[in-house]
DNA sequence: CGCGACGTTGATTTGCCTCAACGATTGTGG
DNA sequence: CCACAATCGTTGAGGCAAATCAACGTCGCG
C-alpha cells in the first residue's frame, strides 16, 4: 500500500530494495477518518505526513471565528508545519483530513535517523522542497497580480478535478476571497 | 571574504577545513554594482546566489508596465529562481542588485558535483529550504489575513532597519499595495 | 422530519487603486 | 558647481473590486 511513497521517491532519486525496506520500517501507516486532526493549534508538530489516499488541509483559525486554508495536500503530497517542527514551538495551524484518508507518518526524529541510514533521502527532500518553495512563490505572485476571478479561473484550469473535490467555501478560503464572491464568479459564466 | 558563507553553513551542519576548501574552490565570488541583473526574464536561471554584502530583489514585469517584487535577499540569504533552474525553462523573473553587492555564485551543475563530494551539504540546503518555505507560507498568511496597513506595521516591526534600506515603492510592491497607499499609511501615525 | 451545513443572490459598504498635480531629493552633463 | 531632468515621495478626488450583512433555497443526514 505505501508503494506510492516508494514510487514517488523513485521519481527523484534511486534507491534499492534494501533501502526501501529500511524506509518502510521507519514510517507508520494509518487510516484516518474525515475531520480527524493530525495537528491542532497549540501543539508542536512532530511529523511529516505523506498522503497515500485522500485529502488534507492546513489552516489557521482567525480571531473573527473564520478560518483560512494555507495548504491543501492530496495523493503524493507531503504536508507539515515546518516552522513548528524546526523550532519545537507550538503551531499556529491545524492539519485536518477533508476526506477519509490513508497517511504515512514520518516522525521528525525518525527522519533524522533515516537520513543517517540513507543519506540520499536528503536529496529527495531537498528537491521536493525546492518544488514546494517555487510553488509558494508562484502562489504569492498570483495573489499579488491577479484578481479574484482570474485566480479562480486559473486554479480551475490547472486542477479541474480538485475543484470538484472540495467544498466551495474551502476553495474560496484558499484562494483568498469569500464564498459569496466565488459563488458570484461561478454564476457569471452562464 | 566568503567567510560568512562558511559561517552560515556551520550554523546548520558541521564541516571540516578540507571540506571548506573544496566548497570555496567550487564557487565564484563577484562584486556587482547596483542595478546589475543576475537574471533577466527569458533567460534560464543557472545559479544560486548567496549575498555576502548588499541587497538583491527578485521581481517580475507586469503587462501594465509596473513590476512586482516577490523576494528580497540581504546578507546571508540565498536567492534564485528554482522553477527555471529545475526545469531548465526560461524564467519569468528578474534578479537585480538594489545596492552594490558582493555575491557568491553557485552554478547548478557545480552544485550537484559538490553534493557528491560533500553529501552533508544536501542537509544544509534542505534545512534552509524548509525555513524559506515556512517563511513563504507565513507571507501568504499575512497576505490573506491582514490589511495593507497591518502588513506594513508588522513588517516594520520585524525589519525596522531593512525598511530604511530600500525605496518605499519597492516595499510597497513587496507588501502588495501601491506606493501612494504606503505613503498615506506612514503619514497617519503622526 | 427537521436541523445544520452549504450555496446563492442582492443591497450596501469599504479598503485600496487610479489618476493627477505637486514638492523634495538625487544625479548627471555642461 | 550649478542647472535641469529624472526619480521618488506626498496629497487629494473619485472610482471600483470585493467584503459584509442579510435573507433565502437546498441538500444530506441523524
JSON list of C-alpha atoms in Angstrom, two decimals, chain B residues 9-180:
[
{"chain": "B", "resi": 9, "resn": "UNK", "atom": "CA", "xyz": [26.72, 26.75, 6.76]},
{"chain": "B", "resi": 10, "resn": "UNK", "atom": "CA", "xyz": [28.24, 25.99, 10.15]},
{"chain": "B", "resi": 11, "resn": "UNK", "atom": "CA", "xyz": [25.10, 27.23, 11.82]},
{"chain": "B", "resi": 12, "resn": "UNK", "atom": "CA", "xyz": [23.36, 24.15, 10.46]},
{"chain": "B", "resi": 13, "resn": "UNK", "atom": "CA", "xyz": [25.90, 21.42, 9.80]},
{"chain": "B", "resi": 14, "resn": "UNK", "atom": "CA", "xyz": [29.48, 20.60, 10.74]},
{"chain": "B", "resi": 15, "resn": "UNK", "atom": "CA", "xyz": [32.15, 20.73, 8.08]},
{"chain": "B", "resi": 16, "resn": "UNK", "atom": "CA", "xyz": [35.92, 20.45, 8.36]},
{"chain": "B", "resi": 17, "resn": "UNK", "atom": "CA", "xyz": [38.66, 22.58, 6.81]},
{"chain": "B", "resi": 18, "resn": "UNK", "atom": "CA", "xyz": [39.19, 20.17, 3.97]},
{"chain": "B", "resi": 19, "resn": "UNK", "atom": "CA", "xyz": [35.54, 20.49, 3.02]},
{"chain": "B", "resi": 20, "resn": "UNK", "atom": "CA", "xyz": [35.61, 24.25, 3.37]},
{"chain": "B", "resi": 21, "resn": "UNK", "atom": "CA", "xyz": [38.41, 24.36, 0.82]},
{"chain": "B", "resi": 22, "resn": "UNK", "atom": "CA", "xyz": [36.56, 22.13, -1.60]},
{"chain": "B", "resi": 23, "resn": "UNK", "atom": "CA", "xyz": [33.47, 24.24, -1.23]},
{"chain": "B", "resi": 24, "resn": "UNK", "atom": "CA", "xyz": [35.27, 27.51, -1.84]},
{"chain": "B", "resi": 25, "resn": "UNK", "atom": "CA", "xyz": [37.05, 26.07, -4.86]},
{"chain": "B", "resi": 26, "resn": "UNK", "atom": "CA", "xyz": [33.64, 25.24, -6.36]},
{"chain": "B", "resi": 27, "resn": "UNK", "atom": "CA", "xyz": [32.02, 28.64, -6.07]},
{"chain": "B", "resi": 28, "resn": "UNK", "atom": "CA", "xyz": [32.72, 32.04, -7.60]},
{"chain": "B", "resi": 29, "resn": "UNK", "atom": "CA", "xyz": [33.00, 35.36, -5.85]},
{"chain": "B", "resi": 30, "resn": "UNK", "atom": "CA", "xyz": [31.95, 38.56, -7.58]},
{"chain": "B", "resi": 31, "resn": "UNK", "atom": "CA", "xyz": [31.37, 42.20, -6.80]},
{"chain": "B", "resi": 32, "resn": "UNK", "atom": "CA", "xyz": [28.48, 43.69, -8.69]},
{"chain": "B", "resi": 33, "resn": "UNK", "atom": "CA", "xyz": [27.14, 47.20, -8.98]},
{"chain": "B", "resi": 34, "resn": "UNK", "atom": "CA", "xyz": [23.72, 48.47, -8.05]},
{"chain": "B", "resi": 35, "resn": "UNK", "atom": "CA", "xyz": [21.22, 47.75, -10.82]},
{"chain": "B", "resi": 36, "resn": "UNK", "atom": "CA", "xyz": [23.22, 44.83, -12.24]},
{"chain": "B", "resi": 37, "resn": "UNK", "atom": "CA", "xyz": [20.99, 41.96, -13.37]},
{"chain": "B", "resi": 38, "resn": "UNK", "atom": "CA", "xyz": [21.97, 38.43, -12.40]},
{"chain": "B", "resi": 39, "resn": "UNK", "atom": "CA", "xyz": [18.95, 37.02, -14.20]},
{"chain": "B", "resi": 40, "resn": "UNK", "atom": "CA", "xyz": [16.72, 38.56, -16.81]},
{"chain": "B", "resi": 41, "resn": "UNK", "atom": "CA", "xyz": [13.24, 37.49, -17.82]},
{"chain": "B", "resi": 42, "resn": "UNK", "atom": "CA", "xyz": [13.50, 34.88, -20.56]},
{"chain": "B", "resi": 43, "resn": "UNK", "atom": "CA", "xyz": [16.89, 33.54, -19.51]},
{"chain": "B", "resi": 44, "resn": "UNK", "atom": "CA", "xyz": [17.32, 30.15, -17.87]},
{"chain": "B", "resi": 45, "resn": "UNK", "atom": "CA", "xyz": [18.45, 30.51, -14.27]},
{"chain": "B", "resi": 46, "resn": "UNK", "atom": "CA", "xyz": [21.81, 28.76, -13.89]},
{"chain": "B", "resi": 47, "resn": "UNK", "atom": "CA", "xyz": [22.96, 29.80, -10.44]},
{"chain": "B", "resi": 48, "resn": "UNK", "atom": "CA", "xyz": [22.19, 30.03, -6.80]},
{"chain": "B", "resi": 49, "resn": "UNK", "atom": "CA", "xyz": [23.30, 33.35, -5.36]},
{"chain": "B", "resi": 50, "resn": "UNK", "atom": "CA", "xyz": [24.45, 33.90, -1.80]},
{"chain": "B", "resi": 51, "resn": "UNK", "atom": "CA", "xyz": [24.65, 37.50, -0.62]},
{"chain": "B", "resi": 52, "resn": "UNK", "atom": "CA", "xyz": [27.83, 38.34, 1.30]},
{"chain": "B", "resi": 53, "resn": "UNK", "atom": "CA", "xyz": [27.08, 42.02, 1.26]},
{"chain": "B", "resi": 54, "resn": "UNK", "atom": "CA", "xyz": [24.37, 44.16, -0.28]},
{"chain": "B", "resi": 55, "resn": "UNK", "atom": "CA", "xyz": [20.82, 43.57, -1.34]},
{"chain": "B", "resi": 56, "resn": "UNK", "atom": "CA", "xyz": [19.05, 41.92, -4.27]},
{"chain": "B", "resi": 57, "resn": "UNK", "atom": "CA", "xyz": [15.48, 41.61, -5.40]},
{"chain": "B", "resi": 58, "resn": "UNK", "atom": "CA", "xyz": [13.58, 39.07, -7.47]},
{"chain": "B", "resi": 59, "resn": "UNK", "atom": "CA", "xyz": [10.75, 40.66, -9.41]},
{"chain": "B", "resi": 60, "resn": "UNK", "atom": "CA", "xyz": [8.56, 40.24, -12.44]},
{"chain": "B", "resi": 61, "resn": "UNK", "atom": "CA", "xyz": [7.42, 42.71, -15.05]},
{"chain": "B", "resi": 62, "resn": "UNK", "atom": "CA", "xyz": [3.69, 43.16, -15.32]},
{"chain": "B", "resi": 63, "resn": "UNK", "atom": "CA", "xyz": [1.77, 43.83, -18.51]},
{"chain": "B", "resi": 64, "resn": "UNK", "atom": "CA", "xyz": [0.84, 47.18, -17.03]},
{"chain": "B", "resi": 65, "resn": "UNK", "atom": "CA", "xyz": [4.48, 48.24, -17.18]},
{"chain": "B", "resi": 66, "resn": "UNK", "atom": "CA", "xyz": [4.80, 48.00, -13.44]},
{"chain": "B", "resi": 67, "resn": "UNK", "atom": "CA", "xyz": [6.83, 45.40, -11.65]},
{"chain": "B", "resi": 68, "resn": "UNK", "atom": "CA", "xyz": [6.17, 43.23, -8.65]},
{"chain": "B", "resi": 69, "resn": "UNK", "atom": "CA", "xyz": [8.80, 42.19, -6.12]},
{"chain": "B", "resi": 70, "resn": "UNK", "atom": "CA", "xyz": [8.48, 38.60, -4.94]},
{"chain": "B", "resi": 71, "resn": "UNK", "atom": "CA", "xyz": [11.61, 38.34, -2.85]},
{"chain": "B", "resi": 72, "resn": "UNK", "atom": "CA", "xyz": [14.32, 40.42, -1.27]},
{"chain": "B", "resi": 73, "resn": "UNK", "atom": "CA", "xyz": [17.67, 38.96, -0.26]},
{"chain": "B", "resi": 74, "resn": "UNK", "atom": "CA", "xyz": [20.21, 40.56, 2.03]},
{"chain": "B", "resi": 75, "resn": "UNK", "atom": "CA", "xyz": [23.36, 39.37, 3.79]},
{"chain": "B", "resi": 76, "resn": "UNK", "atom": "CA", "xyz": [23.37, 35.60, 4.42]},
{"chain": "B", "resi": 77, "resn": "UNK", "atom": "CA", "xyz": [20.40, 34.87, 2.20]},
{"chain": "B", "resi": 78, "resn": "UNK", "atom": "CA", "xyz": [20.29, 32.75, -0.91]},
{"chain": "B", "resi": 79, "resn": "UNK", "atom": "CA", "xyz": [18.28, 33.82, -3.90]},
{"chain": "B", "resi": 80, "resn": "UNK", "atom": "CA", "xyz": [17.45, 32.06, -7.15]},
{"chain": "B", "resi": 81, "resn": "UNK", "atom": "CA", "xyz": [14.58, 31.09, -9.42]},
{"chain": "B", "resi": 82, "resn": "UNK", "atom": "CA", "xyz": [14.20, 27.42, -8.57]},
{"chain": "B", "resi": 83, "resn": "UNK", "atom": "CA", "xyz": [11.42, 26.90, -11.06]},
{"chain": "B", "resi": 84, "resn": "UNK", "atom": "CA", "xyz": [13.57, 27.91, -14.01]},
{"chain": "B", "resi": 85, "resn": "UNK", "atom": "CA", "xyz": [16.62, 26.16, -12.61]},
{"chain": "B", "resi": 86, "resn": "UNK", "atom": "CA", "xyz": [14.86, 22.82, -12.02]},
{"chain": "B", "resi": 87, "resn": "UNK", "atom": "CA", "xyz": [13.09, 22.65, -15.33]},
{"chain": "B", "resi": 88, "resn": "UNK", "atom": "CA", "xyz": [15.61, 24.45, -17.47]},
{"chain": "B", "resi": 89, "resn": "UNK", "atom": "CA", "xyz": [12.81, 26.71, -18.68]},
{"chain": "B", "resi": 90, "resn": "UNK", "atom": "CA", "xyz": [13.03, 30.46, -19.33]},
{"chain": "B", "resi": 91, "resn": "UNK", "atom": "CA", "xyz": [12.45, 32.45, -16.19]},
{"chain": "B", "resi": 92, "resn": "UNK", "atom": "CA", "xyz": [9.53, 34.83, -15.73]},
{"chain": "B", "resi": 93, "resn": "UNK", "atom": "CA", "xyz": [11.56, 36.76, -13.22]},
{"chain": "B", "resi": 94, "resn": "UNK", "atom": "CA", "xyz": [14.46, 39.16, -12.90]},
{"chain": "B", "resi": 95, "resn": "UNK", "atom": "CA", "xyz": [17.11, 39.14, -10.22]},
{"chain": "B", "resi": 96, "resn": "UNK", "atom": "CA", "xyz": [18.76, 42.50, -9.75]},
{"chain": "B", "resi": 97, "resn": "UNK", "atom": "CA", "xyz": [21.06, 44.22, -7.27]},
{"chain": "B", "resi": 98, "resn": "UNK", "atom": "CA", "xyz": [19.48, 47.06, -5.33]},
{"chain": "B", "resi": 99, "resn": "UNK", "atom": "CA", "xyz": [22.83, 48.04, -3.80]},
{"chain": "B", "resi": 100, "resn": "UNK", "atom": "CA", "xyz": [26.45, 47.46, -4.76]},
{"chain": "B", "resi": 101, "resn": "UNK", "atom": "CA", "xyz": [26.85, 43.90, -3.62]},
{"chain": "B", "resi": 102, "resn": "UNK", "atom": "CA", "xyz": [29.25, 41.02, -3.10]},
{"chain": "B", "resi": 103, "resn": "UNK", "atom": "CA", "xyz": [27.88, 37.72, -4.22]},
{"chain": "B", "resi": 104, "resn": "UNK", "atom": "CA", "xyz": [28.78, 34.04, -4.20]},
{"chain": "B", "resi": 105, "resn": "UNK", "atom": "CA", "xyz": [27.77, 32.29, -7.42]},
{"chain": "B", "resi": 106, "resn": "UNK", "atom": "CA", "xyz": [26.98, 28.59, -7.20]},
{"chain": "B", "resi": 107, "resn": "UNK", "atom": "CA", "xyz": [26.28, 27.06, -10.59]},
{"chain": "B", "resi": 108, "resn": "UNK", "atom": "CA", "xyz": [23.55, 24.43, -10.67]},
{"chain": "B", "resi": 109, "resn": "UNK", "atom": "CA", "xyz": [25.75, 21.75, -12.22]},
{"chain": "B", "resi": 110, "resn": "UNK", "atom": "CA", "xyz": [28.60, 22.53, -9.90]},
{"chain": "B", "resi": 111, "resn": "UNK", "atom": "CA", "xyz": [26.14, 22.28, -7.06]},
{"chain": "B", "resi": 112, "resn": "UNK", "atom": "CA", "xyz": [25.37, 18.69, -7.96]},
{"chain": "B", "resi": 113, "resn": "UNK", "atom": "CA", "xyz": [29.07, 17.82, -8.18]},
{"chain": "B", "resi": 114, "resn": "UNK", "atom": "CA", "xyz": [29.51, 19.47, -4.84]},
{"chain": "B", "resi": 115, "resn": "UNK", "atom": "CA", "xyz": [26.80, 17.30, -3.32]},
{"chain": "B", "resi": 116, "resn": "UNK", "atom": "CA", "xyz": [28.70, 14.21, -4.47]},
{"chain": "B", "resi": 117, "resn": "UNK", "atom": "CA", "xyz": [31.87, 15.46, -2.86]},
{"chain": "B", "resi": 118, "resn": "UNK", "atom": "CA", "xyz": [30.22, 16.71, 0.33]},
{"chain": "B", "resi": 119, "resn": "UNK", "atom": "CA", "xyz": [26.90, 14.91, 0.80]},
{"chain": "B", "resi": 120, "resn": "UNK", "atom": "CA", "xyz": [26.28, 16.74, 4.05]},
{"chain": "B", "resi": 121, "resn": "UNK", "atom": "CA", "xyz": [25.66, 19.90, 2.10]},
{"chain": "B", "resi": 122, "resn": "UNK", "atom": "CA", "xyz": [22.37, 18.39, 0.97]},
{"chain": "B", "resi": 123, "resn": "UNK", "atom": "CA", "xyz": [21.36, 18.63, 4.56]},
{"chain": "B", "resi": 124, "resn": "UNK", "atom": "CA", "xyz": [22.29, 22.31, 4.74]},
{"chain": "B", "resi": 125, "resn": "UNK", "atom": "CA", "xyz": [20.24, 23.17, 1.70]},
{"chain": "B", "resi": 126, "resn": "UNK", "atom": "CA", "xyz": [17.34, 21.06, 2.83]},
{"chain": "B", "resi": 127, "resn": "UNK", "atom": "CA", "xyz": [17.23, 22.89, 6.14]},
{"chain": "B", "resi": 128, "resn": "UNK", "atom": "CA", "xyz": [17.38, 26.38, 4.71]},
{"chain": "B", "resi": 129, "resn": "UNK", "atom": "CA", "xyz": [14.73, 25.43, 2.17]},
{"chain": "B", "resi": 130, "resn": "UNK", "atom": "CA", "xyz": [12.48, 24.31, 5.00]},
{"chain": "B", "resi": 131, "resn": "UNK", "atom": "CA", "xyz": [12.95, 27.74, 6.51]},
{"chain": "B", "resi": 132, "resn": "UNK", "atom": "CA", "xyz": [12.38, 29.56, 3.25]},
{"chain": "B", "resi": 133, "resn": "UNK", "atom": "CA", "xyz": [9.26, 27.51, 2.65]},
{"chain": "B", "resi": 134, "resn": "UNK", "atom": "CA", "xyz": [7.82, 28.25, 6.10]},
{"chain": "B", "resi": 135, "resn": "UNK", "atom": "CA", "xyz": [8.56, 31.92, 5.54]},
{"chain": "B", "resi": 136, "resn": "UNK", "atom": "CA", "xyz": [6.70, 31.84, 2.23]},
{"chain": "B", "resi": 137, "resn": "UNK", "atom": "CA", "xyz": [3.71, 30.19, 3.91]},
{"chain": "B", "resi": 138, "resn": "UNK", "atom": "CA", "xyz": [3.72, 32.85, 6.60]},
{"chain": "B", "resi": 139, "resn": "UNK", "atom": "CA", "xyz": [3.82, 35.51, 3.94]},
{"chain": "B", "resi": 140, "resn": "UNK", "atom": "CA", "xyz": [0.78, 34.00, 2.24]},
{"chain": "B", "resi": 141, "resn": "UNK", "atom": "CA", "xyz": [-0.90, 34.01, 5.63]},
{"chain": "B", "resi": 142, "resn": "UNK", "atom": "CA", "xyz": [-0.22, 37.71, 6.10]},
{"chain": "B", "resi": 143, "resn": "UNK", "atom": "CA", "xyz": [-1.30, 38.49, 2.59]},
{"chain": "B", "resi": 144, "resn": "UNK", "atom": "CA", "xyz": [-4.61, 36.72, 3.16]},
{"chain": "B", "resi": 145, "resn": "UNK", "atom": "CA", "xyz": [-5.41, 37.72, 6.69]},
{"chain": "B", "resi": 146, "resn": "UNK", "atom": "CA", "xyz": [-4.13, 41.23, 7.27]},
{"chain": "B", "resi": 147, "resn": "UNK", "atom": "CA", "xyz": [-4.92, 44.62, 5.80]},
{"chain": "B", "resi": 148, "resn": "UNK", "atom": "CA", "xyz": [-2.28, 46.60, 3.95]},
{"chain": "B", "resi": 149, "resn": "UNK", "atom": "CA", "xyz": [-1.72, 48.77, 6.99]},
{"chain": "B", "resi": 150, "resn": "UNK", "atom": "CA", "xyz": [-1.29, 45.77, 9.27]},
{"chain": "B", "resi": 151, "resn": "UNK", "atom": "CA", "xyz": [1.14, 44.13, 6.86]},
{"chain": "B", "resi": 152, "resn": "UNK", "atom": "CA", "xyz": [3.29, 47.22, 6.82]},
{"chain": "B", "resi": 153, "resn": "UNK", "atom": "CA", "xyz": [3.21, 47.66, 10.59]},
{"chain": "B", "resi": 154, "resn": "UNK", "atom": "CA", "xyz": [4.18, 44.05, 11.08]},
{"chain": "B", "resi": 155, "resn": "UNK", "atom": "CA", "xyz": [6.97, 44.16, 8.54]},
{"chain": "B", "resi": 156, "resn": "UNK", "atom": "CA", "xyz": [8.23, 47.38, 10.04]},
{"chain": "B", "resi": 157, "resn": "UNK", "atom": "CA", "xyz": [8.34, 45.80, 13.48]},
{"chain": "B", "resi": 158, "resn": "UNK", "atom": "CA", "xyz": [10.21, 42.74, 12.22]},
{"chain": "B", "resi": 159, "resn": "UNK", "atom": "CA", "xyz": [12.71, 44.51, 9.97]},
{"chain": "B", "resi": 160, "resn": "UNK", "atom": "CA", "xyz": [12.97, 48.14, 11.04]},
{"chain": "B", "resi": 161, "resn": "UNK", "atom": "CA", "xyz": [16.41, 48.67, 9.51]},
{"chain": "B", "resi": 162, "resn": "UNK", "atom": "CA", "xyz": [15.52, 46.97, 6.26]},
{"chain": "B", "resi": 163, "resn": "UNK", "atom": "CA", "xyz": [12.59, 49.35, 5.85]},
{"chain": "B", "resi": 164, "resn": "UNK", "atom": "CA", "xyz": [15.09, 52.22, 5.91]},
{"chain": "B", "resi": 165, "resn": "UNK", "atom": "CA", "xyz": [17.28, 50.48, 3.40]},
{"chain": "B", "resi": 166, "resn": "UNK", "atom": "CA", "xyz": [15.08, 50.17, 0.33]},
{"chain": "B", "resi": 167, "resn": "UNK", "atom": "CA", "xyz": [12.97, 52.73, -1.52]},
{"chain": "B", "resi": 168, "resn": "UNK", "atom": "CA", "xyz": [9.38, 52.89, -0.39]},
{"chain": "B", "resi": 169, "resn": "UNK", "atom": "CA", "xyz": [7.98, 51.96, -3.75]},
{"chain": "B", "resi": 170, "resn": "UNK", "atom": "CA", "xyz": [9.84, 48.64, -3.58]},
{"chain": "B", "resi": 171, "resn": "UNK", "atom": "CA", "xyz": [8.49, 47.94, -0.12]},
{"chain": "B", "resi": 172, "resn": "UNK", "atom": "CA", "xyz": [5.01, 48.70, -1.35]},
{"chain": "B", "resi": 173, "resn": "UNK", "atom": "CA", "xyz": [5.50, 46.38, -4.28]},
{"chain": "B", "resi": 174, "resn": "UNK", "atom": "CA", "xyz": [6.70, 43.60, -1.99]},
{"chain": "B", "resi": 175, "resn": "UNK", "atom": "CA", "xyz": [3.90, 44.04, 0.53]},
{"chain": "B", "resi": 176, "resn": "UNK", "atom": "CA", "xyz": [1.27, 44.10, -2.19]},
{"chain": "B", "resi": 177, "resn": "UNK", "atom": "CA", "xyz": [-0.07, 47.64, -2.40]},
{"chain": "B", "resi": 178, "resn": "UNK", "atom": "CA", "xyz": [0.70, 50.94, -4.11]},
{"chain": "B", "resi": 179, "resn": "UNK", "atom": "CA", "xyz": [3.39, 53.45, -3.11]},
{"chain": "B", "resi": 180, "resn": "UNK", "atom": "CA", "xyz": [0.65, 56.06, -2.64]}
]
